[in-house]
């Protein structure tokens, strides 16, 4: 099973992606986590990404594309995976298409987590991360909505995009996701 999660920060996509990985033996590929690790380890890529992350802006496409490609090009490349937080631009979606095509890997589904903005802002007020100040959150949401329309249309045209409400208990949201993925994954081996 190979799944992409799209959704604004605070929509629960991180929680659901990780749960899906744990329960189905899939590899978690979260670009937010990868970027924070690169930043904290002061790698050259992390240093370049740092100011964009601090400002709540998207990191340039080529940096994120490189991180994802590096992970999928490793000798131990995962067969089944969940991608969380990528692609966030249409250019990233095209880069991922090319990467997956070169590896003959198809996507099972793209899950879009839907949560109203005011609920997102309410949820993130309780978080401790230093990049979650309200003005940063609003900047990230605005950027998210600007880009998402194009990405959503891209995957809708491929017939693999599904919307799931991110409101409700974690288990209920998880069950809604599984109702989409079980039929979609069919006889895939991973
Ligand atoms: P996240 O934890 O997914 O909210 O990501 C934290 C920060 O990392 C974002 O605010 C962006 O600055 C950066 N980031 C994560 N994923 C991407 C991506 N696919 N494209 C550009 N920037 C990203």
PDB file of C-alpha atoms in Angstrom, residues 31-51 53-54 67 129-131:
ATOM      1  CA  UNK A  31       8.880  15.661   4.994  1.00  0.00           C
ATOM      2  CA  UNK A  32       8.310  17.867   8.066  1.00  0.00           C
ATOM      3  CA  UNK A  33      10.195  15.344  10.244  1.00  0.00           C
ATOM      4  CA  UNK A  34      12.922  14.870   7.593  1.00  0.00           C
ATOM      5  CA  UNK A  35      13.422  18.633   7.336  1.00  0.00           C
ATOM      6  CA  UNK A  36      13.496  19.156  11.121  1.00  0.00           C
ATOM      7  CA  UNK A  37      16.079  16.389  11.406  1.00  0.00           C
ATOM      8  CA  UNK A  38      18.218  17.935   8.645  1.00  0.00           C
ATOM      9  CA  UNK A  39      17.889  21.375  10.296  1.00  0.00           C
ATOM     10  CA  UNK A  40      18.768  20.066  13.780  1.00  0.00           C
ATOM     11  CA  UNK A  41      21.764  18.134  12.414  1.00  0.00           C
ATOM     12  CA  UNK A  42      22.945  21.280  10.570  1.00  0.00           C
ATOM     13  CA  UNK A  43      23.289  19.440   7.255  1.00  0.00           C
ATOM     14  CA  UNK A  44      23.830  21.733   4.220  1.00  0.00           C
ATOM     15  CA  UNK A  45      20.244  21.032   3.111  1.00  0.00           C
ATOM     16  CA  UNK A  46      18.976  21.687   6.648  1.00  0.00           C
ATOM     17  CA  UNK A  47      20.781  25.028   6.798  1.00  0.00           C
ATOM     18  CA  UNK A  48      19.198  26.085   3.501  1.00  0.00           C
ATOM     19  CA  UNK A  49      15.739  24.997   4.634  1.00  0.00           C
ATOM     20  CA  UNK A  50      15.930  26.597   8.114  1.00  0.00           C
ATOM     21  CA  UNK A  51      14.892  30.222   7.340  1.00  0.00           C
ATOM     22  CA  UNK A  53      10.724  26.785   8.098  1.00  0.00           C
ATOM     23  CA  UNK A  54      11.176  29.493  10.735  1.00  0.00           C
ATOM     24  CA  UNK A  67      15.087  14.526   0.453  1.00  0.00           C
ATOM     25  CA  UNK A 129       6.351  23.724  18.763  1.00  0.00           C
ATOM     26  CA  UNK A 130       8.093  27.080  18.304  1.00  0.00           C
ATOM     27  CA  UNK A 131       6.965  27.365  14.675  1.00  0.00           C
TER      28      UNK A 131
END
